[in-house]
Coordinates of N, CA, C and O and ligand atoms in Angstrom, one line a residue:
K1 N -18.8 88.8 50.6 CA -20.2 89.2 50.2 C -21.0 87.9 49.8 O -20.6 87.0 49.1
R2 N -22.3 87.9 50.3 CA -23.2 86.8 50.1 C -24.0 87.2 48.8 O -24.7 88.2 48.8
V3 N -24.0 86.2 47.9 CA -24.7 86.5 46.6 C -25.9 85.5 46.4 O -25.7 84.3 46.5
A4 N -27.1 86.1 46.1 CA -28.2 85.3 45.7 C -28.4 85.4 44.2 O -28.3 86.5 43.7
I5 N -28.5 84.3 43.5 CA -28.7 84.3 42.1 C -30.1 83.9 41.7 O -30.6 82.8 42.1
F6 N -30.8 84.7 40.9 CA -32.1 84.4 40.5 C -32.1 83.9 39.0 O -31.4 84.5 38.2
L7 N -32.8 82.8 38.7 CA -32.9 82.3 37.4 C -34.3 81.8 37.1 O -35.1 81.6 38.0
S8 N -34.6 81.6 35.8 CA -35.9 81.0 35.4 C -35.8 79.8 34.5 O -36.7 79.1 34.3
G9 N -34.5 79.6 34.0 CA -34.4 78.5 33.0 C -33.2 77.6 33.3 O -33.0 77.2 34.4
G10 N -32.4 77.4 32.3 CA -31.2 76.5 32.4 C -30.1 76.9 33.3 O -29.4 76.1 33.9
G11 N -30.1 78.3 33.6 CA -29.1 78.7 34.6 C -27.7 78.7 34.2 O -26.8 78.6 35.0
S12 N -27.4 78.8 32.9 CA -25.9 78.8 32.5 C -25.2 80.0 33.1 O -24.0 79.8 33.4
N13 N -25.9 81.1 33.2 CA -25.2 82.2 33.8 C -25.0 82.0 35.3 O -23.9 82.4 35.9
M14 N -25.9 81.3 36.0 CA -25.7 81.0 37.4 C -24.5 80.1 37.5 O -23.6 80.3 38.4
V15 N -24.3 79.1 36.7 CA -23.2 78.2 36.7 C -21.9 79.0 36.5 O -20.9 78.8 37.3
A16 N -21.9 79.9 35.6 CA -20.7 80.7 35.3 C -20.3 81.5 36.5 O -19.2 81.6 37.0
L17 N -21.3 82.2 37.1 CA -21.1 83.0 38.3 C -20.6 82.1 39.5 O -19.6 82.5 40.1
A18 N -21.3 81.0 39.7 CA -20.9 80.2 40.9 C -19.5 79.6 40.7 O -18.7 79.6 41.6
Q19 N -19.2 79.2 39.5 CA -17.8 78.6 39.2 C -16.8 79.7 39.5 O -15.7 79.5 40.0
S20 N -17.1 81.0 39.1 CA -16.1 82.1 39.2 C -15.8 82.4 40.7 O -14.8 82.9 41.0
M21 N -16.8 82.0 41.6 CA -16.6 82.3 43.0 C -16.0 81.2 43.7 O -15.8 81.3 45.0
Q22 N -15.6 80.1 43.1 CA -15.1 78.9 43.8 C -13.7 79.1 44.3 O -13.3 78.6 45.3
G23 N -12.9 80.0 43.7 CA -11.5 80.2 44.2 C -11.5 81.3 45.2 O -12.4 81.5 45.9
D24 N -10.3 82.0 45.2 CA -10.2 83.2 46.1 C -11.0 84.3 45.5 O -10.7 84.8 44.4
H25 N -12.1 84.7 46.2 CA -13.1 85.6 45.6 C -13.8 86.4 46.8 O -14.0 85.8 47.8
P26 N -14.1 87.6 46.6 CA -14.7 88.4 47.6 C -16.2 88.1 47.8 O -16.8 88.6 48.7
A27 N -16.7 87.2 47.0 CA -18.2 86.8 47.2 C -18.3 85.3 47.1 O -17.5 84.6 46.6
K28 N -19.5 84.9 47.6 CA -19.8 83.5 47.5 C -21.3 83.3 47.3 O -22.1 84.1 47.8
P29 N -21.7 82.3 46.5 CA -23.1 82.1 46.2 C -23.8 81.4 47.4 O -23.4 80.4 47.9
V30 N -24.9 82.1 48.0 CA -25.6 81.5 49.1 C -26.9 80.9 48.8 O -27.5 80.2 49.5
L31 N -27.4 81.3 47.6 CA -28.8 80.8 47.2 C -29.0 80.9 45.7 O -28.5 81.9 45.1
A32 N -29.6 79.9 45.1 CA -30.1 80.0 43.7 C -31.6 79.9 43.8 O -32.1 79.0 44.4
L33 N -32.3 81.0 43.3 CA -33.7 81.0 43.5 C -34.4 81.1 42.1 O -33.9 81.8 41.2
S34 N -35.5 80.4 41.9 CA -36.2 80.5 40.7 C -37.7 80.7 40.9 O -38.2 80.3 41.9
N35 N -38.3 81.3 39.9 CA -39.8 81.4 39.9 C -40.4 80.1 39.4 O -41.7 80.0 39.3
D36 N -39.6 79.2 39.0 CA -40.0 77.9 38.4 C -39.3 76.7 39.1 O -38.1 76.5 38.9
A37 N -40.1 76.0 39.9 CA -39.5 74.9 40.7 C -38.8 73.8 39.8 O -37.9 73.1 40.2
Q38 N -39.3 73.8 38.5 CA -38.7 72.8 37.5 C -37.5 73.4 36.8 O -37.0 72.7 35.9
A39 N -37.1 74.6 37.1 CA -36.0 75.2 36.3 C -34.7 74.3 36.4 O -34.3 73.9 37.5
G40 N -34.1 74.0 35.2 CA -32.9 73.2 35.2 C -31.8 73.8 36.0 O -31.0 73.1 36.6
G41 N -31.8 75.1 36.1 CA -30.7 75.8 36.9 C -30.7 75.4 38.3 O -29.7 75.5 39.0
L42 N -31.9 75.1 38.9 CA -32.0 74.7 40.3 C -31.2 73.4 40.5 O -30.5 73.2 41.5
Q43 N -31.4 72.5 39.6 CA -30.7 71.2 39.7 C -29.2 71.4 39.6 O -28.4 70.8 40.3
K44 N -28.8 72.3 38.7 CA -27.4 72.5 38.5 C -26.8 73.2 39.8 O -25.7 72.8 40.3
A45 N -27.6 74.1 40.4 CA -27.1 74.7 41.6 C -27.0 73.7 42.7 O -25.9 73.7 43.5
A46 N -28.0 72.8 42.9 CA -27.9 71.8 43.9 C -26.7 70.9 43.7 O -26.0 70.6 44.7
A47 N -26.4 70.6 42.5 CA -25.3 69.7 42.2 C -24.0 70.4 42.6 O -23.0 69.7 42.8
M48 N -24.0 71.7 42.6 CA -22.8 72.5 43.0 C -22.8 72.8 44.5 O -21.9 73.5 45.0
G49 N -23.8 72.2 45.2 CA -23.8 72.4 46.7 C -24.3 73.8 47.1 O -24.1 74.2 48.2
I50 N -25.1 74.4 46.2 CA -25.7 75.7 46.5 C -27.1 75.5 46.9 O -27.9 74.8 46.3
A51 N -27.5 76.2 48.0 CA -28.9 76.1 48.5 C -29.8 76.6 47.4 O -29.5 77.5 46.6
T52 N -31.0 76.0 47.2 CA -31.9 76.4 46.2 C -33.3 76.7 46.8 O -33.6 76.2 47.9
A53 N -34.1 77.5 46.1 CA -35.4 77.9 46.5 C -36.2 78.2 45.3 O -35.7 78.6 44.3
A54 N -37.5 77.9 45.4 CA -38.4 78.3 44.2 C -39.6 79.0 44.8 O -40.2 78.6 45.8
V55 N -40.0 80.1 44.2 CA -41.2 80.8 44.5 C -42.0 81.0 43.2 O -41.6 81.8 42.4
D56 N -43.0 80.2 43.1 CA -43.8 80.2 41.9 C -44.7 81.5 41.8 O -45.4 81.8 42.8
H57 N -44.5 82.2 40.7 CA -45.2 83.5 40.7 C -46.7 83.3 40.3 O -47.5 84.2 40.6
R58 N -47.0 82.1 39.7 CA -48.4 82.0 39.2 C -49.5 82.1 40.3 O -50.5 82.7 40.0
P59 N -49.4 81.5 41.5 CA -50.5 81.6 42.5 C -50.8 83.1 42.8 O -51.9 83.3 43.3
F60 N -49.9 84.0 42.6 CA -50.1 85.4 43.0 C -50.8 86.2 41.9 O -51.1 87.4 42.0
G61 N -51.0 85.5 40.7 CA -51.7 86.2 39.6 C -51.0 87.6 39.3 O -49.8 87.7 39.2
D62 N -51.9 88.6 39.2 CA -51.3 89.9 38.9 C -50.8 90.7 40.1 O -50.2 91.8 39.9
N63 N -50.8 90.0 41.2 CA -50.4 90.7 42.4 C -48.9 90.6 42.6 O -48.4 89.7 43.4
R64 N -48.1 91.4 41.8 CA -46.7 91.3 41.8 C -46.1 91.6 43.2 O -45.1 90.9 43.6
E65 N -46.7 92.5 43.9 CA -46.1 92.9 45.2 C -46.2 91.7 46.2 O -45.3 91.4 46.9
A66 N -47.3 90.9 46.1 CA -47.4 89.7 47.0 C -46.4 88.7 46.6 O -45.8 88.1 47.5
F67 N -46.2 88.5 45.3 CA -45.1 87.6 44.9 C -43.8 88.0 45.4 O -43.0 87.2 46.0
E68 N -43.5 89.3 45.3 CA -42.2 89.9 45.8 C -42.1 89.8 47.3 O -41.0 89.7 47.8
A69 N -43.2 90.0 48.0 CA -43.1 89.9 49.5 C -42.7 88.5 49.8 O -41.8 88.3 50.7
E70 N -43.1 87.5 49.1 CA -42.7 86.1 49.3 C -41.3 85.9 49.0 O -40.5 85.2 49.7
L71 N -40.8 86.5 47.9 CA -39.4 86.5 47.5 C -38.6 87.0 48.6 O -37.6 86.4 49.1
C72 N -39.0 88.1 49.2 CA -38.2 88.8 50.3 C -38.2 87.9 51.5 O -37.1 87.7 52.1
K73 N -39.3 87.2 51.8 CA -39.3 86.3 53.0 C -38.3 85.2 52.8 O -37.6 84.9 53.7
V74 N -38.3 84.6 51.6 CA -37.3 83.5 51.4 C -35.9 84.1 51.4 O -35.0 83.5 52.1
L75 N -35.7 85.2 50.8 CA -34.3 85.8 50.7 C -33.8 86.2 52.1 O -32.6 86.0 52.3
D76 N -34.7 86.7 52.9 CA -34.2 87.3 54.2 C -33.3 86.2 55.0 O -32.3 86.6 55.6
S77 N -33.8 85.0 54.9 CA -33.1 84.0 55.8 C -31.7 83.7 55.2 O -30.8 83.2 55.9
Y78 N -31.4 84.1 54.0 CA -30.0 83.9 53.4 C -29.2 85.2 53.5 O -28.0 85.2 53.1
R79 N -29.8 86.3 53.9 CA -29.0 87.5 54.1 C -28.1 87.9 53.0 O -26.9 88.1 53.2
P80 N -28.6 87.9 51.7 CA -27.8 88.3 50.6 C -27.3 89.7 50.7 O -28.1 90.6 51.0
D81 N -26.0 90.0 50.3 CA -25.6 91.3 50.1 C -25.8 91.8 48.7 O -25.9 93.0 48.5
I82 N -25.8 90.9 47.8 CA -25.9 91.2 46.4 C -26.9 90.2 45.7 O -26.9 89.0 46.1
V83 N -27.8 90.7 44.9 CA -28.7 89.8 44.1 C -28.3 89.9 42.6 O -28.1 91.0 42.1
C84 N -28.0 88.7 42.0 CA -27.7 88.7 40.6 C -28.9 88.1 39.8 O -29.2 86.9 40.0
L85 N -29.5 88.9 39.0 CA -30.6 88.3 38.1 C -29.8 87.7 36.9 O -29.0 88.4 36.3
A86 N -30.1 86.4 36.7 CA -29.3 85.7 35.6 C -30.3 84.8 34.8 O -30.5 83.7 35.2
G87 N -30.8 85.4 33.8 CA -31.9 84.7 33.1 C -33.1 84.6 33.9 O -33.8 83.6 33.9
F88 N -33.4 85.6 34.6 CA -34.7 85.7 35.5 C -35.7 86.4 34.7 O -35.5 87.6 34.3
M89 N -36.8 85.7 34.4 CA -37.8 86.3 33.4 C -39.0 86.9 34.0 O -40.0 87.0 33.3
R90 N -38.9 87.4 35.2 CA -40.0 88.1 35.8 C -39.7 89.6 36.0 O -38.6 89.9 36.5
V91 N -40.5 90.5 35.6 CA -40.3 91.9 35.9 C -40.5 92.2 37.3 O -41.5 91.8 37.9
L92 N -39.6 92.9 37.9 CA -39.7 93.2 39.4 C -40.2 94.7 39.5 O -39.9 95.5 38.8
T93 N -41.0 94.9 40.5 CA -41.6 96.2 40.7 C -40.7 97.0 41.6 O -39.8 96.5 42.3
P94 N -40.9 98.3 41.7 CA -40.1 99.2 42.6 C -40.1 98.7 44.0 O -39.2 99.0 44.7
Y95 N -41.2 98.0 44.4 CA -41.3 97.5 45.8 C -40.1 96.6 46.1 O -39.3 96.9 47.1
F96 N -39.8 95.7 45.2 CA -38.7 94.7 45.5 C -37.3 95.4 45.2 O -36.4 95.3 45.9
I97 N -37.3 96.2 44.1 CA -36.1 96.9 43.7 C -35.6 97.8 44.7 O -34.4 97.9 45.0
D98 N -36.5 98.5 45.4 CA -36.1 99.4 46.5 C -35.4 98.7 47.6 O -34.4 99.2 48.2
V99 N -35.8 97.5 47.9 CA -35.2 96.7 49.0 C -33.7 96.4 48.7 O -32.8 96.4 49.5
Y100 N -33.4 96.1 47.4 CA -32.1 95.8 47.0 C -31.4 96.8 46.1 O -30.5 96.6 45.4
A101 N -31.9 98.1 46.2 CA -31.4 99.2 45.4 C -29.9 99.3 45.6 O -29.4 99.2 46.7
G102 N -29.1 99.4 44.5 CA -27.7 99.6 44.6 C -26.9 98.3 44.8 O -25.7 98.3 44.8
R103 N -27.6 97.2 45.0 CA -26.9 95.9 45.1 C -27.6 94.8 44.4 O -27.6 93.6 44.8
M104 N -28.2 95.1 43.2 CA -28.9 94.1 42.4 C -28.4 94.3 41.0 O -28.5 95.4 40.5
L105 N -27.9 93.2 40.4 CA -27.4 93.3 39.0 C -28.3 92.4 38.1 O -28.9 91.5 38.5
N106 N -28.2 92.8 36.8 CA -28.9 92.0 35.8 C -28.1 91.9 34.5 O -27.3 92.8 34.3
I107 N -28.2 90.8 33.8 CA -27.5 90.7 32.5 C -28.6 90.7 31.5 O -29.6 90.0 31.6
H108 N -28.4 91.5 30.4 CA -29.3 91.6 29.4 C -28.6 91.3 28.0 O -27.5 91.9 27.8
P109 N -29.3 90.5 27.2 CA -28.6 90.1 25.9 C -28.7 91.1 24.8 O -29.2 90.8 23.7
S110 N -28.2 92.4 25.1 CA -28.1 93.4 24.0 C -27.1 94.4 24.5 O -26.7 94.4 25.7
L111 N -26.6 95.3 23.6 CA -25.8 96.4 24.0 C -26.7 97.6 24.4 O -27.0 98.4 23.6
L112 N -27.2 97.6 25.7 CA -28.1 98.6 26.1 C -27.3 100.0 25.9 O -26.1 100.1 25.9
P113 N -28.1 101.0 25.6 CA -29.6 101.1 25.7 C -30.3 100.6 24.5 O -31.6 100.7 24.5
K114 N -29.6 99.9 23.6 CA -30.4 99.3 22.5 C -31.1 98.1 22.9 O -30.6 97.3 23.7
Y115 N -32.3 97.9 22.4 CA -33.1 96.6 22.5 C -33.4 96.2 23.9 O -33.1 95.1 24.4
K116 N -34.0 97.1 24.7 CA -34.5 96.8 26.0 C -35.7 95.8 25.7 O -36.3 95.8 24.7
G117 N -36.0 94.9 26.7 CA -37.1 94.0 26.5 C -36.6 92.7 25.9 O -35.5 92.3 26.0
L118 N -37.6 92.1 25.1 CA -37.4 90.7 24.7 C -36.9 90.7 23.2 O -36.8 91.7 22.5
H119 N -36.6 89.5 22.7 CA -36.3 89.2 21.3 C -35.2 90.1 20.8 O -35.2 90.6 19.7
T120 N -34.1 90.3 21.6 CA -33.1 91.2 21.3 C -32.3 90.8 20.1 O -31.9 91.7 19.3
H121 N -32.1 89.5 19.9 CA -31.2 89.1 18.8 C -31.9 89.3 17.4 O -31.3 89.8 16.5
Q122 N -33.2 88.9 17.3 CA -33.9 89.1 16.1 C -34.0 90.6 15.8 O -33.9 91.0 14.6
R123 N -34.2 91.4 16.8 CA -34.3 92.9 16.6 C -33.0 93.4 16.0 O -33.0 94.3 15.1
A124 N -31.8 92.9 16.5 CA -30.5 93.4 16.1 C -30.3 93.0 14.6 O -29.9 93.7 13.8
L125 N -30.7 91.7 14.3 CA -30.6 91.2 12.9 C -31.5 92.1 12.0 O -31.1 92.5 10.9
D126 N -32.8 92.3 12.4 CA -33.7 93.1 11.6 C -33.2 94.5 11.3 O -33.5 95.0 10.3
A127 N -32.5 95.0 12.3 CA -31.9 96.4 12.1 C -30.7 96.4 11.3 O -30.1 97.4 11.0
G128 N -30.2 95.2 11.0 CA -28.9 95.1 10.2 C -27.7 95.4 11.0 O -26.6 95.8 10.4
D129 N -27.7 95.3 12.3 CA -26.6 95.6 13.1 C -25.4 94.7 12.8 O -25.6 93.5 12.6
V130 N -24.2 95.2 12.8 CA -23.0 94.3 12.6 C -22.3 94.1 13.9 O -21.5 93.2 14.0
V131 N -22.7 94.9 14.9 CA -22.2 94.7 16.3 C -23.3 94.5 17.2 O -24.3 95.2 17.2
H132 N -23.2 93.5 18.1 CA -24.2 93.2 19.1 C -23.5 92.8 20.4 O -22.3 92.9 20.5
G133 N -24.2 92.3 21.4 CA -23.5 91.9 22.6 C -24.4 91.8 23.8 O -25.7 91.7 23.7
C134 N -23.9 91.9 25.0 CA -24.6 91.8 26.2 C -24.2 92.9 27.2 O -23.1 93.4 27.1
T135 N -25.0 93.1 28.2 CA -24.8 94.2 29.2 C -25.1 93.7 30.6 O -26.1 93.1 30.8
V136 N -24.2 94.0 31.5 CA -24.6 93.9 32.9 C -24.8 95.3 33.5 O -24.0 96.2 33.2
H137 N -26.0 95.4 34.1 CA -26.3 96.8 34.7 C -26.9 96.6 36.1 O -27.4 95.5 36.5
E138 N -26.9 97.7 36.8 CA -27.6 97.8 38.1 C -29.0 97.8 37.8 O -29.5 98.5 36.9
V139 N -29.8 97.2 38.6 CA -31.3 97.1 38.4 C -31.9 98.3 39.1 O -31.7 98.6 40.2
T140 N -32.7 99.0 38.3 CA -33.5 100.2 38.8 C -34.9 99.9 38.4 O -35.2 99.0 37.6
A141 N -35.8 100.8 38.8 CA -37.2 100.6 38.5 C -37.6 100.5 37.0 O -38.5 99.8 36.6
A142 N -36.8 101.3 36.2 CA -37.1 101.2 34.8 C -36.5 100.0 34.2 O -35.3 99.6 34.5
L143 N -37.2 99.2 33.4 CA -36.8 98.0 32.9 C -35.5 98.1 32.0 O -35.4 98.9 31.1
D144 N -34.5 97.2 32.3 CA -33.3 97.1 31.5 C -32.6 98.5 31.4 O -32.2 98.9 30.3
D145 N -32.6 99.3 32.5 CA -32.2 100.7 32.3 C -31.1 101.2 33.2 O -30.7 102.3 33.0
G146 N -30.8 100.5 34.2 CA -29.9 101.1 35.3 C -28.5 101.3 34.8 O -28.1 101.0 33.6
P147 N -27.6 101.9 35.7 CA -26.2 102.2 35.3 C -25.5 100.9 34.8 O -25.6 99.9 35.4
I148 N -24.8 101.1 33.7 CA -24.1 100.0 33.0 C -22.8 99.7 33.7 O -22.0 100.6 34.0
L149 N -22.6 98.5 34.1 CA -21.4 98.0 34.8 C -20.5 97.3 33.8 O -19.3 97.1 34.1
G150 N -21.0 96.8 32.7 CA -20.1 96.1 31.8 C -20.8 95.7 30.5 O -22.0 95.6 30.5
Q151 N -20.1 95.7 29.4 CA -20.6 95.2 28.2 C -19.6 94.3 27.4 O -18.4 94.5 27.6
A152 N -20.1 93.3 26.7 CA -19.2 92.5 25.9 C -19.7 92.5 24.5 O -21.0 92.5 24.3
K153 N -18.8 92.6 23.5 CA -19.2 92.8 22.1 C -19.2 91.5 21.4 O -18.4 90.6 21.7
V154 N -20.1 91.4 20.4 CA -20.2 90.2 19.5 C -20.3 90.7 18.1 O -21.1 91.6 17.9
D155 N -19.5 90.2 17.2 CA -19.7 90.6 15.8 C -20.8 89.8 15.1 O -20.9 88.6 15.3
V156 N -21.7 90.5 14.4 CA -22.8 89.8 13.7 C -22.3 89.3 12.4 O -21.8 90.1 11.6
A157 N -22.5 88.0 12.1 CA -22.1 87.5 10.8 C -23.3 87.6 9.8 O -24.5 87.5 10.3
A158 N -23.0 87.7 8.5 CA -24.1 87.8 7.5 C -25.1 86.6 7.6 O -26.3 86.8 7.4
N159 N -24.6 85.4 8.0 CA -25.4 84.2 8.0 C -26.0 83.9 9.4 O -26.5 82.9 9.7
D160 N -25.8 84.9 10.3 CA -26.3 84.7 11.7 C -27.8 84.6 11.7 O -28.5 85.4 11.0
T161 N -28.3 83.7 12.5 CA -29.8 83.7 12.8 C -29.9 84.2 14.3 O -28.9 84.3 15.0
A162 N -31.2 84.3 14.8 CA -31.4 84.7 16.2 C -30.8 83.7 17.1 O -30.2 84.0 18.1
Q163 N -30.8 82.4 16.6 CA -30.3 81.3 17.4 C -28.8 81.3 17.5 O -28.2 81.2 18.6
T164 N -28.2 81.5 16.3 CA -26.7 81.5 16.3 C -26.1 82.7 17.0 O -25.1 82.6 17.7
L165 N -26.8 83.8 16.9 CA -26.4 85.1 17.6 C -26.6 84.9 19.1 O -25.7 85.3 19.9
A166 N -27.7 84.3 19.5 CA -28.0 84.1 20.9 C -26.9 83.3 21.5 O -26.4 83.5 22.7
A167 N -26.4 82.3 20.8 CA -25.4 81.4 21.3 C -24.1 82.1 21.5 O -23.4 81.9 22.5
K168 N -23.8 83.0 20.5 CA -22.5 83.8 20.6 C -22.6 84.8 21.8 O -21.6 84.9 22.5
V169 N -23.7 85.4 21.9 CA -23.9 86.3 23.0 C -23.8 85.6 24.4 O -23.2 86.1 25.3
L170 N -24.4 84.4 24.5 CA -24.4 83.7 25.7 C -23.0 83.4 26.2 O -22.7 83.5 27.4
V171 N -22.1 83.1 25.2 CA -20.7 82.8 25.6 C -20.1 84.0 26.2 O -19.4 84.0 27.2
Q172 N -20.4 85.2 25.7 CA -19.9 86.4 26.2 C -20.5 86.8 27.5 O -19.8 87.4 28.4
E173 N -21.8 86.4 27.7 CA -22.4 86.6 29.0 C -21.6 85.9 30.1 O -21.4 86.5 31.2
H174 N -21.2 84.7 29.8 CA -20.5 83.9 30.8 C -19.1 84.4 31.1 O -18.5 84.1 32.1
A175 N -18.6 85.2 30.2 CA -17.3 85.9 30.4 C -17.5 87.2 31.2 O -16.8 87.5 32.1
L176 N -18.5 87.9 30.8 CA -18.7 89.3 31.3 C -19.2 89.3 32.8 O -18.7 90.0 33.6
Y177 N -20.3 88.5 33.0 CA -21.0 88.6 34.3 C -20.0 88.3 35.5 O -19.9 89.1 36.4
P178 N -19.3 87.2 35.4 CA -18.3 86.9 36.5 C -17.3 88.0 36.8 O -17.0 88.4 37.9
Q179 N -16.8 88.6 35.7 CA -15.8 89.7 35.9 C -16.4 90.9 36.5 O -15.8 91.6 37.3
V180 N -17.7 91.2 36.1 CA -18.3 92.4 36.7 C -18.7 92.1 38.1 O -18.5 93.0 39.0
L181 N -19.1 90.9 38.4 CA -19.5 90.6 39.8 C -18.3 90.7 40.8 O -18.4 91.3 41.8
R182 N -17.1 90.2 40.3 CA -15.9 90.3 41.1 C -15.6 91.7 41.5 O -15.3 92.1 42.6
R183 N -15.7 92.6 40.5 CA -15.4 94.0 40.7 C -16.4 94.7 41.6 O -16.1 95.4 42.6
F184 N -17.7 94.4 41.3 CA -18.8 95.0 42.1 C -18.7 94.6 43.5 O -18.9 95.4 44.4
A185 N -18.3 93.3 43.8 CA -18.3 92.8 45.2 C -17.2 93.6 45.9 O -17.2 93.6 47.2
Q186 N -16.2 94.2 45.2 CA -15.1 94.9 45.8 C -15.4 96.4 45.8 O -14.5 97.2 46.0
G187 N -16.6 96.8 45.4 CA -17.0 98.2 45.4 C -16.5 98.9 44.2 O -16.6 100.2 44.1
D188 N -16.1 98.2 43.1 CA -15.6 98.9 41.9 C -16.7 98.9 40.9 O -17.1 97.8 40.4
K189 N -17.2 100.1 40.5 CA -18.3 100.1 39.6 C -17.8 100.7 38.2 O -18.6 101.1 37.4
T190 N -16.4 100.7 38.0 CA -15.9 101.1 36.7 C -16.4 100.2 35.6 O -16.2 99.0 35.7
P191 N -17.1 100.8 34.6 CA -17.6 99.9 33.6 C -16.6 99.1 32.9 O -15.5 99.6 32.6
L192 N -16.9 97.8 32.6 CA -15.9 96.9 31.9 C -16.4 96.7 30.5 O -17.6 96.6 30.3
R193 N -15.4 96.8 29.6 CA -15.8 96.6 28.2 C -15.0 95.5 27.6 O -13.7 95.6 27.5
L194 N -15.6 94.4 27.1 CA -14.9 93.3 26.6 C -15.1 93.2 25.1 O -16.2 93.3 24.6
G195 N -13.9 93.1 24.3 CA -14.0 92.8 22.9 C -14.2 94.0 22.0 O -14.4 93.9 20.8
F196 N -14.2 95.2 22.6 CA -14.4 96.4 21.8 C -13.1 96.9 21.2 O -12.0 96.7 21.8
Ligands
GRF1 C1 -30.5 83.7 27.8 O1 -31.3 84.1 26.8 C2 -29.6 84.8 28.2 O2 -29.2 85.6 27.1 C3 -30.4 85.6 29.2 O3 -31.2 84.7 29.9 C4 -31.4 83.5 29.1 C5 -31.1 82.3 29.8 O4 -29.9 82.3 30.4 N1 -29.5 86.4 30.1 P1 -29.4 81.2 31.4 O5 -28.8 80.1 30.6 O6 -30.7 80.7 32.2 O7 -28.4 81.8 32.3

């Protein structure tokens, strides 16, 4: 299976996914794509020998479909079977999601369905949660809402801040996403639960 990985920032999840595919694996990374040509993740992908591309969303303004049409044009030449959103910070419209329906994954830093959207760690702390974590799900038109493919748990400490909690969750993201991708690439959608 050919995997395209979308990122917007440092790309630590892209690195974890790419490293997990280096051995005997049913999938291989064929592209790392970002909406930001300066994203650190693109340099890391290039250093790993993975093709990179950047499609800046800003010239398209509010025309999300036009931005996504450009995404598709770039993607088509790499013929991805699976798209992994990994720290990709642009909301995708049903137009793009329909093209990759059933073969697009996302990792979200909360135990969905709790805390869809942004600032998940602060929201968990504000709610006094003692358990938090991350979720890999299939991407559907509703934001952070598709079928759950895996979750990893993190215990919240009394002295945790949003920053320390984010760091603990990120470690679990790097464990969870590669395991879910390996199974998904083999057609196994049995939800994976780590640390529960
Ligand atoms: C992190 O906040 C992570 O929780 C979320 O995306 C952000 C950046 O991740 N999934 P990465 O280091 O770019 O993979």
